[in-house]
Amino acid sequence: MQGLVVLPEDVQIIALAEMPQQLRSQLSGEDGDFALTRPRSRVPSKVIDANSASLLLQFRSPKTIVDGLLAFSKEIKVRPSEILDDAYPLIESCLLARILVEPGADSGKIEPSFAEDDLIGEHRVIRPVQALIDSEVYQVRTHAGALGALKIATRTGLKTVKLQLEREAGILTRIDGTPAPSLIETGVLSDGRQYLVTDWFDGEESQTVAQSLREKNTPQSALDLTHLCADILDAYATLHERGVIHGDIHPRNVLVSPSGKVCLIDFGLASSLDAPAVSAARAGVAFFYDPQYAEALRAGKSIPGPTAQAEQYSVAALVYSLICGDHYADFSFDKDELLRQISEENPLPFERRGAEHHQHLEATLLRALSKDPDRRFASMRDFAASFRAALITMPAIQIPQPSSAGESAKLLDRVLEIIADPARELRHAGPHSPSASLTYGSAGVAYAAYKIACATDDTRILSQADVWAERARLTSAEDAFYASAVQITPETVGTVSPFHTPSGISAVQAFLAHARGDQRTLDSAVSAYLRHTSHLCDKADITLGHASVLLGLILILETVGESVPAVLLNRGNELQAQILDLLHRDPPIGQRGSLDYLGVAHGWAGLLYAALLWSKVTGTPALPVVRDRLNQLAGQVRYTRRGACWPVQPVPGSISLSGWCNGSAGYTHLWTLAHQTYADPAYLELAGKSATDAFEGGAAGGHGLCCGLAGQAYAQLSMYKQTGLPVWLQQARLLAERAAAIGNAMLYHSAEGLPFSLFKGDLGVAVLIAELERPEAAAMPFFEI
C-alpha cells in the first residue's frame, strides 16, 4: 500500500504489566510485552513485543508505511534497513487484519449503528448484543410485540454478510424451529444493508454453563454436565437429520436456557447435506477443525467441502472441551504447529485433564475423534445414541474431594502467628509489594487484627493491632506504599486512596483509638486522614478516587458515632456532592462517559454504593438521580441459569467475573443496600441472583477478598444478613473453607500470591473465618458498615 494508513481509534495497545491480573493471566507473554486488540473485530487479541508496539504507535496519526518505518527507526536509533525484515511481516499482518487501515470511515471505532429505541425496519431496538466489523446483532421488539434477535450487515460487510444472511435465512426456513431459532423476517434497509430477525432465545453460551457445572464439583453437577452434552449431541443429530451441516462449531454458537434447553445459532456458514459438497474456504475456530481440513490448510492443498463426518469430529472436540474444561490436545499458538496437532496428535486421556470421573464417556468421544473419518460413527445420531447409552450404564459418579477438615482453623492459626509477631518482615517468594499500605502491607495486618479482635473479643489481638498500626505509621521506606513490581505506582493508584496511601493508616488508627476509648488519638487520626486526603484527585471510583475517600469517612463515622468532628461531616458532604455532580452530568450508563467500568472497585456500582452509604449513615434521603442510575445499571444485567452478572465494561464481548472488585460479589452489596434504601423487591431479587452467580463462579480469581472466594463469601453473608435464610450462611461457610484450602496449599511463602495482603492474600480470608462465628455482624473489610 502506497498511500496513508492509520491505526483505527479503537485499537488498543496495552502493556501486559498494567492489565488486571485476571485478564493478564489469560494471555501469554512477558511483563515487557503488549496486548494488541481491536474490540469487536473478528481478529483475536495478540501479544507483541515492545518494539512492535512502538512501531504501530507511529501510525496513531496517518502516515505512509515508509514514513512510519523511518520515524520508528529514528526513535530506536537504528538504520531503517536493519528493521525491514522484522517490520514488514508485522505491517502486512496488521493490514490484513484491518489493524491498519486507510484514513476514513473504517478508521473510527467499531460501534453499534443503532441505539436503544431506534427502529430497524419495523423492529424497535431494545439493546445492542454484539457489534463486529462486518455485522451487528440486536435484541429487538418485533412489530408483532415479541422479542427477537436481529442480525444486520454493517457497511463494511455489505457484500460478504449479505450472502451469509441469505444462506442463513434459507437454512432456518428449512429447519423450521428446534434446534434453532425460528425465522421471523428478512429485509433490506434503504442503504442496502440486509437483515434477518429470529425468535429471541434467552440463554448462555455452552462454555459458561459447563464451567459453572464443573466448578461446583459435586456428583449432581457432574451428572448435569453429562446430560447437557447429551442434549447438545441430540441437537446436532436433529440438525443433520433435517439435512443441514452447521459448519461453524464452537461453544458460542450453542446456547443453553435456564431450564437446560439447547439452541444452535449462527447458520451463516451452514450448508445442505443433499447439495454436492464443494471445495470452499471455511471459517470457524481452529481448535474445532477436523483433521482433513487442517491437513489441507497446512499443506496448501484444495480445501475439502464440509461433510457430516467432519462435523462429527468438530462436535466431539466441542463436547470434550465442555466435559474436561480444556481442549483434547495442548494446542500451540503457532498456526502451522496447531494444524499439525489437529492432523496427527491423538486426544489426551480424560485422566490427564482431571476428568477421570467421566471415563465411562471417553471411548465414545475418542471414536468420534478418530483421525480417519471411516472409523467415526456412521452418523451424528449414532454418536448421540452411543453417548446416551454410556450415560444409562454408567456407575455412580464419584468425585474425589480434597480433605477440608480444619482448613479454616489452620489458616486462621497461621495468620494469628503473623499478627503476634509485629517485627516480622513481610517478605515472600513472589513479586515485591508495598510494605505499609492497607491493601498490601502492615496497615492491612493491623486492620485484620482489629477485625479479628472484634469478632473474638480478644484484647490481646487488639493490642497487637496497635503495634502493627504504629509500625505502618512510622514506616519511611521507599516501598511503603508503592511497588512497580505489582504495578502499584502513584500513576496507577494516586495519592489519596485509603487502600494505597497513608490515609489508610490514619483510618485504621481511628478505629483502634475508638476501641480503646482514646479520644485524643482518635481526633489526631481523623485530622491526619483529612490531611492525607486533601490532595486533588482526578479519579472518581471507590478504590482509587474521591469515592474511596468518602468510603473511609463513612467507616470512621459509623465506627466512632457521635464523637466525630463536624469537619469530617463537612468533608463527606463535599465528596458526596462531587459524586452527585458526576451522576447528573454523565451520559446514561452504557454510553461512553467518565467511568469505563461497571463494577464496584472502579465503576458505577462502587460510586452508587458510596452515595447510598453516605445517605444511610448521615440519615439524609438519597436523591432521585441515584435511583435513576441504579435502574440504568440494572439494565446492563446478564442473566445466567440461576443468577445474574454484569460485564466488566459496557461493551459487547466484555467478560463477566464473580469476585468483589469487578464481579457479581460486589454487586450483591450494592443491591442489598439499594433494597434497604428503597424497599424495592426488584433490588433484593438482583442481590440474590448476584450472590448466586458469585457462589457458582468458582475460584478463578483465587482465594482473597478482592477477586476471589473470600469476597464471594461476603456476598453470601450480605444476603444472609438481609434475609436470615440459612442457605446463604451455608454457602458462605463452604466458600470460606475452599478459600482456606487454597491459601494453605499455596503455603504463604509461595510465589503464586501475596500472602500478607489484606485484599489479595490470607489476611482477608482469616478475617472472614473469624467473623463467621458471628455472621450477623460480619462485614466485608473496609467496605461494609
PDB file of C-alpha atoms in Angstrom, residues 84-309:
ATOM      1  CA  LEU A  84      12.775  -4.066   7.438  1.00  0.00           C
ATOM      2  CA  ASP A  85      12.859  -7.869   7.724  1.00  0.00           C
ATOM      3  CA  ASP A  86      11.085  -7.836  11.085  1.00  0.00           C
ATOM      4  CA  ALA A  87       8.787  -4.869  10.428  1.00  0.00           C
ATOM      5  CA  TYR A  88       7.166  -5.803   7.130  1.00  0.00           C
ATOM      6  CA  PRO A  89       5.557  -9.096   8.305  1.00  0.00           C
ATOM      7  CA  LEU A  90       4.004  -7.188  11.205  1.00  0.00           C
ATOM      8  CA  ILE A  91       2.775  -4.389   8.939  1.00  0.00           C
ATOM      9  CA  GLU A  92       1.382  -6.896   6.441  1.00  0.00           C
ATOM     10  CA  SER A  93      -0.491  -8.884   9.095  1.00  0.00           C
ATOM     11  CA  CYS A  94      -1.976  -5.679  10.551  1.00  0.00           C
ATOM     12  CA  LEU A  95      -3.160  -4.564   7.115  1.00  0.00           C
ATOM     13  CA  LEU A  96      -4.854  -7.927   6.534  1.00  0.00           C
ATOM     14  CA  ALA A  97      -6.467  -7.839   9.977  1.00  0.00           C
ATOM     15  CA  ARG A  98      -7.589  -4.212   9.486  1.00  0.00           C
ATOM     16  CA  ILE A  99      -5.498  -3.103  12.455  1.00  0.00           C
ATOM     17  CA  LEU A 100      -4.011  -0.632   9.969  1.00  0.00           C
ATOM     18  CA  VAL A 101      -6.491   0.961   7.545  1.00  0.00           C
ATOM     19  CA  GLU A 102      -6.823   3.874   5.186  1.00  0.00           C
ATOM     20  CA  PRO A 103      -7.992   7.084   6.899  1.00  0.00           C
ATOM     21  CA  GLY A 104     -11.767   7.478   6.671  1.00  0.00           C
ATOM     22  CA  ALA A 105     -14.878   5.650   7.823  1.00  0.00           C
ATOM     23  CA  ASP A 106     -13.026   2.423   8.702  1.00  0.00           C
ATOM     24  CA  SER A 107     -10.587   4.237  10.962  1.00  0.00           C
ATOM     25  CA  GLY A 108     -13.238   5.066  13.554  1.00  0.00           C
ATOM     26  CA  LYS A 109     -14.450   2.824  16.356  1.00  0.00           C
ATOM     27  CA  ILE A 110     -16.445  -0.303  15.733  1.00  0.00           C
ATOM     28  CA  GLU A 111     -19.684   0.661  17.444  1.00  0.00           C
ATOM     29  CA  PRO A 112     -23.329  -0.337  17.077  1.00  0.00           C
ATOM     30  CA  SER A 113     -25.083   1.582  14.325  1.00  0.00           C
ATOM     31  CA  PHE A 114     -28.349   1.696  16.237  1.00  0.00           C
ATOM     32  CA  ALA A 115     -29.218   2.729  19.785  1.00  0.00           C
ATOM     33  CA  GLU A 116     -31.961   1.800  22.201  1.00  0.00           C
ATOM     34  CA  ASP A 117     -35.413   2.690  20.827  1.00  0.00           C
ATOM     35  CA  ASP A 118     -34.211   3.051  17.216  1.00  0.00           C
ATOM     36  CA  LEU A 119     -36.208   1.328  14.501  1.00  0.00           C
ATOM     37  CA  ILE A 120     -34.629  -1.203  12.136  1.00  0.00           C
ATOM     38  CA  GLY A 121     -37.324  -1.741   9.606  1.00  0.00           C
ATOM     39  CA  GLU A 122     -40.390  -2.151  11.816  1.00  0.00           C
ATOM     40  CA  HIS A 123     -38.465  -3.595  14.769  1.00  0.00           C
ATOM     41  CA  ARG A 124     -37.567  -1.466  17.788  1.00  0.00           C
ATOM     42  CA  VAL A 125     -34.111  -1.894  19.337  1.00  0.00           C
ATOM     43  CA  ILE A 126     -34.047  -2.932  22.988  1.00  0.00           C
ATOM     44  CA  ARG A 127     -30.253  -3.192  23.240  1.00  0.00           C
ATOM     45  CA  PRO A 128     -27.182  -3.981  21.159  1.00  0.00           C
ATOM     46  CA  VAL A 129     -25.948  -7.536  21.737  1.00  0.00           C
ATOM     47  CA  GLN A 130     -22.872  -7.636  19.505  1.00  0.00           C
ATOM     48  CA  ALA A 131     -21.137  -5.220  17.161  1.00  0.00           C
ATOM     49  CA  LEU A 132     -18.437  -6.620  14.894  1.00  0.00           C
ATOM     50  CA  ILE A 133     -16.614  -5.090  11.971  1.00  0.00           C
ATOM     51  CA  ASP A 134     -18.924  -6.731   9.428  1.00  0.00           C
ATOM     52  CA  SER A 135     -22.170  -7.437  11.299  1.00  0.00           C
ATOM     53  CA  GLU A 136     -24.250  -6.423  14.302  1.00  0.00           C
ATOM     54  CA  VAL A 137     -26.800  -8.225  16.461  1.00  0.00           C
ATOM     55  CA  TYR A 138     -29.565  -6.532  18.440  1.00  0.00           C
ATOM     56  CA  GLN A 139     -32.287  -7.639  20.800  1.00  0.00           C
ATOM     57  CA  VAL A 140     -35.454  -6.089  19.391  1.00  0.00           C
ATOM     58  CA  ARG A 141     -39.162  -5.849  19.983  1.00  0.00           C
ATOM     59  CA  THR A 142     -40.705  -7.014  16.729  1.00  0.00           C
ATOM     60  CA  HIS A 143     -43.615  -5.282  15.030  1.00  0.00           C
ATOM     61  CA  ALA A 144     -45.809  -8.066  16.493  1.00  0.00           C
ATOM     62  CA  GLY A 145     -44.614  -7.281  20.034  1.00  0.00           C
ATOM     63  CA  ALA A 146     -42.410 -10.364  20.510  1.00  0.00           C
ATOM     64  CA  LEU A 147     -38.734 -10.438  21.494  1.00  0.00           C
ATOM     65  CA  GLY A 148     -36.419 -11.082  18.585  1.00  0.00           C
ATOM     66  CA  ALA A 149     -32.746 -11.283  17.609  1.00  0.00           C
ATOM     67  CA  LEU A 150     -31.931  -9.076  14.622  1.00  0.00           C
ATOM     68  CA  LYS A 151     -28.697  -9.592  12.685  1.00  0.00           C
ATOM     69  CA  ILE A 152     -27.676  -6.948  10.160  1.00  0.00           C
ATOM     70  CA  ALA A 153     -24.661  -6.323   7.931  1.00  0.00           C
ATOM     71  CA  THR A 154     -22.504  -3.269   8.506  1.00  0.00           C
ATOM     72  CA  ARG A 155     -21.428  -1.160   5.559  1.00  0.00           C
ATOM     73  CA  THR A 156     -18.027  -2.872   5.727  1.00  0.00           C
ATOM     74  CA  GLY A 157     -19.671  -6.288   5.499  1.00  0.00           C
ATOM     75  CA  LEU A 158     -22.305  -5.293   2.968  1.00  0.00           C
ATOM     76  CA  LYS A 159     -21.364  -7.895   0.346  1.00  0.00           C
ATOM     77  CA  THR A 160     -19.972 -10.823   2.350  1.00  0.00           C
ATOM     78  CA  VAL A 161     -22.548 -10.746   5.153  1.00  0.00           C
ATOM     79  CA  LYS A 162     -25.407 -10.306   2.637  1.00  0.00           C
ATOM     80  CA  LEU A 163     -24.581 -13.729   1.210  1.00  0.00           C
ATOM     81  CA  GLN A 164     -24.333 -15.259   4.679  1.00  0.00           C
ATOM     82  CA  LEU A 165     -27.682 -13.795   5.749  1.00  0.00           C
ATOM     83  CA  GLU A 166     -29.351 -15.123   2.617  1.00  0.00           C
ATOM     84  CA  ARG A 167     -27.891 -18.562   3.302  1.00  0.00           C
ATOM     85  CA  GLU A 168     -28.908 -18.407   6.973  1.00  0.00           C
ATOM     86  CA  ALA A 169     -32.474 -17.424   6.115  1.00  0.00           C
ATOM     87  CA  GLY A 170     -32.773 -20.373   3.729  1.00  0.00           C
ATOM     88  CA  ILE A 171     -31.348 -22.811   6.260  1.00  0.00           C
ATOM     89  CA  LEU A 172     -33.600 -21.566   9.094  1.00  0.00           C
ATOM     90  CA  THR A 173     -36.632 -21.910   6.829  1.00  0.00           C
ATOM     91  CA  ARG A 174     -35.614 -25.488   6.118  1.00  0.00           C
ATOM     92  CA  ILE A 175     -35.036 -26.329   9.797  1.00  0.00           C
ATOM     93  CA  ASP A 176     -38.290 -24.625  10.873  1.00  0.00           C
ATOM     94  CA  GLY A 177     -37.518 -24.324  14.590  1.00  0.00           C
ATOM     95  CA  THR A 178     -35.799 -26.682  17.034  1.00  0.00           C
ATOM     96  CA  PRO A 179     -32.827 -26.972  17.465  1.00  0.00           C
ATOM     97  CA  ALA A 180     -32.510 -23.434  16.092  1.00  0.00           C
ATOM     98  CA  PRO A 181     -34.474 -20.185  16.440  1.00  0.00           C
ATOM     99  CA  SER A 182     -37.416 -19.706  14.076  1.00  0.00           C
ATOM    100  CA  LEU A 183     -37.034 -17.185  11.277  1.00  0.00           C
ATOM    101  CA  ILE A 184     -39.416 -14.230  11.653  1.00  0.00           C
ATOM    102  CA  GLU A 185     -38.451 -11.936   8.789  1.00  0.00           C
ATOM    103  CA  THR A 186     -35.774 -10.850   6.369  1.00  0.00           C
ATOM    104  CA  GLY A 187     -35.464  -7.354   4.959  1.00  0.00           C
ATOM    105  CA  VAL A 188     -33.271  -4.732   3.356  1.00  0.00           C
ATOM    106  CA  LEU A 189     -32.810  -1.153   4.595  1.00  0.00           C
ATOM    107  CA  SER A 190     -32.778   1.825   2.280  1.00  0.00           C
ATOM    108  CA  ASP A 191     -28.953   1.911   2.428  1.00  0.00           C
ATOM    109  CA  GLY A 192     -28.785  -1.630   1.038  1.00  0.00           C
ATOM    110  CA  ARG A 193     -27.984  -3.415   4.290  1.00  0.00           C
ATOM    111  CA  GLN A 194     -29.710  -6.761   4.606  1.00  0.00           C
ATOM    112  CA  TYR A 195     -31.017  -8.094   7.927  1.00  0.00           C
ATOM    113  CA  LEU A 196     -32.859 -11.071   9.350  1.00  0.00           C
ATOM    114  CA  VAL A 197     -34.914 -11.467  12.512  1.00  0.00           C
ATOM    115  CA  THR A 198     -35.331 -14.682  14.510  1.00  0.00           C
ATOM    116  CA  ASP A 199     -37.040 -15.639  17.753  1.00  0.00           C
ATOM    117  CA  TRP A 200     -35.133 -14.466  20.819  1.00  0.00           C
ATOM    118  CA  PHE A 201     -33.583 -17.365  22.759  1.00  0.00           C
ATOM    119  CA  ASP A 202     -32.781 -16.486  26.374  1.00  0.00           C
ATOM    120  CA  GLY A 203     -29.680 -18.498  27.120  1.00  0.00           C
ATOM    121  CA  GLU A 204     -25.987 -18.576  27.968  1.00  0.00           C
ATOM    122  CA  GLU A 205     -23.063 -19.839  25.934  1.00  0.00           C
ATOM    123  CA  SER A 206     -22.457 -23.559  26.469  1.00  0.00           C
ATOM    124  CA  GLN A 207     -18.915 -22.981  27.709  1.00  0.00           C
ATOM    125  CA  THR A 208     -20.150 -20.701  30.508  1.00  0.00           C
ATOM    126  CA  VAL A 209     -22.784 -23.208  31.630  1.00  0.00           C
ATOM    127  CA  ALA A 210     -20.321 -26.103  31.509  1.00  0.00           C
ATOM    128  CA  GLN A 211     -17.710 -24.172  33.503  1.00  0.00           C
ATOM    129  CA  SER A 212     -20.257 -23.414  36.210  1.00  0.00           C
ATOM    130  CA  LEU A 213     -21.184 -27.092  36.474  1.00  0.00           C
ATOM    131  CA  ARG A 214     -17.533 -28.210  36.568  1.00  0.00           C
ATOM    132  CA  GLU A 215     -16.649 -25.744  39.291  1.00  0.00           C
ATOM    133  CA  LYS A 216     -19.476 -26.900  41.555  1.00  0.00           C
ATOM    134  CA  ASN A 217     -17.580 -30.205  41.585  1.00  0.00           C
ATOM    135  CA  THR A 218     -20.397 -32.341  43.000  1.00  0.00           C
ATOM    136  CA  PRO A 219     -21.785 -35.665  41.752  1.00  0.00           C
ATOM    137  CA  GLN A 220     -25.027 -33.920  40.750  1.00  0.00           C
ATOM    138  CA  SER A 221     -23.274 -31.145  38.806  1.00  0.00           C
ATOM    139  CA  ALA A 222     -21.113 -33.758  37.047  1.00  0.00           C
ATOM    140  CA  LEU A 223     -24.268 -35.659  36.080  1.00  0.00           C
ATOM    141  CA  ASP A 224     -25.920 -32.427  34.891  1.00  0.00           C
ATOM    142  CA  LEU A 225     -22.879 -31.716  32.712  1.00  0.00           C
ATOM    143  CA  THR A 226     -23.059 -35.107  31.001  1.00  0.00           C
ATOM    144  CA  HIS A 227     -26.775 -34.643  30.279  1.00  0.00           C
ATOM    145  CA  LEU A 228     -26.091 -31.173  28.864  1.00  0.00           C
ATOM    146  CA  CYS A 229     -23.533 -32.695  26.482  1.00  0.00           C
ATOM    147  CA  ALA A 230     -26.015 -35.418  25.505  1.00  0.00           C
ATOM    148  CA  ASP A 231     -28.585 -32.735  24.690  1.00  0.00           C
ATOM    149  CA  ILE A 232     -26.014 -30.884  22.550  1.00  0.00           C
ATOM    150  CA  LEU A 233     -25.277 -34.072  20.600  1.00  0.00           C
ATOM    151  CA  ASP A 234     -29.011 -34.637  20.124  1.00  0.00           C
ATOM    152  CA  ALA A 235     -29.353 -31.090  18.776  1.00  0.00           C
ATOM    153  CA  TYR A 236     -26.671 -31.646  16.137  1.00  0.00           C
ATOM    154  CA  ALA A 237     -28.110 -35.072  15.306  1.00  0.00           C
ATOM    155  CA  THR A 238     -31.512 -33.477  14.724  1.00  0.00           C
ATOM    156  CA  LEU A 239     -29.880 -30.816  12.568  1.00  0.00           C
ATOM    157  CA  HIS A 240     -28.215 -33.462  10.389  1.00  0.00           C
ATOM    158  CA  GLU A 241     -31.473 -35.394  10.117  1.00  0.00           C
ATOM    159  CA  ARG A 242     -33.031 -32.244   8.714  1.00  0.00           C
ATOM    160  CA  GLY A 243     -30.359 -32.203   6.035  1.00  0.00           C
ATOM    161  CA  VAL A 244     -28.186 -29.390   7.418  1.00  0.00           C
ATOM    162  CA  ILE A 245     -24.493 -29.138   8.330  1.00  0.00           C
ATOM    163  CA  HIS A 246     -23.850 -26.221  10.687  1.00  0.00           C
ATOM    164  CA  GLY A 247     -20.318 -25.515   9.518  1.00  0.00           C
ATOM    165  CA  ASP A 248     -19.180 -23.262  12.379  1.00  0.00           C
ATOM    166  CA  ILE A 249     -18.725 -25.336  15.532  1.00  0.00           C
ATOM    167  CA  HIS A 250     -17.637 -23.582  18.719  1.00  0.00           C
ATOM    168  CA  PRO A 251     -19.114 -23.028  22.217  1.00  0.00           C
ATOM    169  CA  ARG A 252     -20.536 -19.557  21.498  1.00  0.00           C
ATOM    170  CA  ASN A 253     -22.817 -20.997  18.819  1.00  0.00           C
ATOM    171  CA  VAL A 254     -24.503 -23.304  21.340  1.00  0.00           C
ATOM    172  CA  LEU A 255     -26.824 -21.546  23.797  1.00  0.00           C
ATOM    173  CA  VAL A 256     -28.387 -23.132  26.883  1.00  0.00           C
ATOM    174  CA  SER A 257     -31.539 -21.755  28.512  1.00  0.00           C
ATOM    175  CA  PRO A 258     -32.016 -21.549  32.312  1.00  0.00           C
ATOM    176  CA  SER A 259     -34.164 -24.693  32.042  1.00  0.00           C
ATOM    177  CA  GLY A 260     -31.411 -26.528  30.132  1.00  0.00           C
ATOM    178  CA  LYS A 261     -32.841 -26.323  26.603  1.00  0.00           C
ATOM    179  CA  VAL A 262     -30.178 -26.264  23.854  1.00  0.00           C
ATOM    180  CA  CYS A 263     -30.350 -23.940  20.856  1.00  0.00           C
ATOM    181  CA  LEU A 264     -27.889 -23.754  17.931  1.00  0.00           C
ATOM    182  CA  ILE A 265     -27.324 -20.322  16.396  1.00  0.00           C
ATOM    183  CA  ASP A 266     -25.410 -18.573  13.587  1.00  0.00           C
ATOM    184  CA  PHE A 267     -26.083 -20.515  10.382  1.00  0.00           C
ATOM    185  CA  GLY A 268     -24.274 -18.114   8.039  1.00  0.00           C
ATOM    186  CA  LEU A 269     -21.788 -20.842   7.053  1.00  0.00           C
ATOM    187  CA  ALA A 270     -24.248 -23.747   7.048  1.00  0.00           C
ATOM    188  CA  SER A 271     -24.880 -25.964   4.037  1.00  0.00           C
ATOM    189  CA  SER A 272     -27.302 -28.662   2.935  1.00  0.00           C
ATOM    190  CA  LEU A 273     -26.318 -32.308   3.168  1.00  0.00           C
ATOM    191  CA  ASP A 274     -28.137 -33.101  -0.044  1.00  0.00           C
ATOM    192  CA  ALA A 275     -26.252 -30.438  -2.021  1.00  0.00           C
ATOM    193  CA  PRO A 276     -22.958 -31.505  -3.623  1.00  0.00           C
ATOM    194  CA  ALA A 277     -20.053 -30.717  -1.307  1.00  0.00           C
ATOM    195  CA  VAL A 278     -17.714 -28.265  -2.973  1.00  0.00           C
ATOM    196  CA  SER A 279     -14.207 -27.201  -2.163  1.00  0.00           C
ATOM    197  CA  ALA A 280     -14.553 -23.927  -0.296  1.00  0.00           C
ATOM    198  CA  ALA A 281     -12.759 -21.922   2.344  1.00  0.00           C
ATOM    199  CA  ARG A 282     -14.347 -22.343   5.739  1.00  0.00           C
ATOM    200  CA  ALA A 283     -14.367 -20.130   8.811  1.00  0.00           C
ATOM    201  CA  GLY A 284     -14.692 -21.038  12.457  1.00  0.00           C
ATOM    202  CA  VAL A 285     -12.446 -21.580  15.483  1.00  0.00           C
ATOM    203  CA  ALA A 286      -9.307 -23.582  14.705  1.00  0.00           C
ATOM    204  CA  PHE A 287      -9.451 -25.756  17.844  1.00  0.00           C
ATOM    205  CA  PHE A 288     -12.572 -27.421  16.390  1.00  0.00           C
ATOM    206  CA  TYR A 289     -11.280 -28.044  12.850  1.00  0.00           C
ATOM    207  CA  ASP A 290     -11.429 -31.631  11.626  1.00  0.00           C
ATOM    208  CA  PRO A 291      -8.095 -33.290  10.654  1.00  0.00           C
ATOM    209  CA  GLN A 292      -8.743 -33.412   6.898  1.00  0.00           C
ATOM    210  CA  TYR A 293      -9.456 -29.664   6.765  1.00  0.00           C
ATOM    211  CA  ALA A 294      -6.450 -28.879   8.976  1.00  0.00           C
ATOM    212  CA  GLU A 295      -4.113 -31.015   6.849  1.00  0.00           C
ATOM    213  CA  ALA A 296      -5.306 -29.345   3.630  1.00  0.00           C
ATOM    214  CA  LEU A 297      -4.696 -25.899   5.110  1.00  0.00           C
ATOM    215  CA  ARG A 298      -1.264 -26.893   6.349  1.00  0.00           C
ATOM    216  CA  ALA A 299      -0.223 -28.393   3.024  1.00  0.00           C
ATOM    217  CA  GLY A 300      -1.741 -25.627   0.920  1.00  0.00           C
ATOM    218  CA  LYS A 301      -3.967 -28.145  -0.874  1.00  0.00           C
ATOM    219  CA  SER A 302      -7.520 -27.832  -2.130  1.00  0.00           C
ATOM    220  CA  ILE A 303      -9.876 -27.326   0.792  1.00  0.00           C
ATOM    221  CA  PRO A 304     -12.337 -30.223   1.276  1.00  0.00           C
ATOM    222  CA  GLY A 305     -16.010 -29.318   1.453  1.00  0.00           C
ATOM    223  CA  PRO A 306     -17.977 -29.735   4.696  1.00  0.00           C
ATOM    224  CA  THR A 307     -19.325 -33.215   5.467  1.00  0.00           C
ATOM    225  CA  ALA A 308     -21.349 -34.844   8.235  1.00  0.00           C
ATOM    226  CA  GLN A 309     -18.290 -36.905   9.260  1.00  0.00           C
TER     227      GLN A 309
END
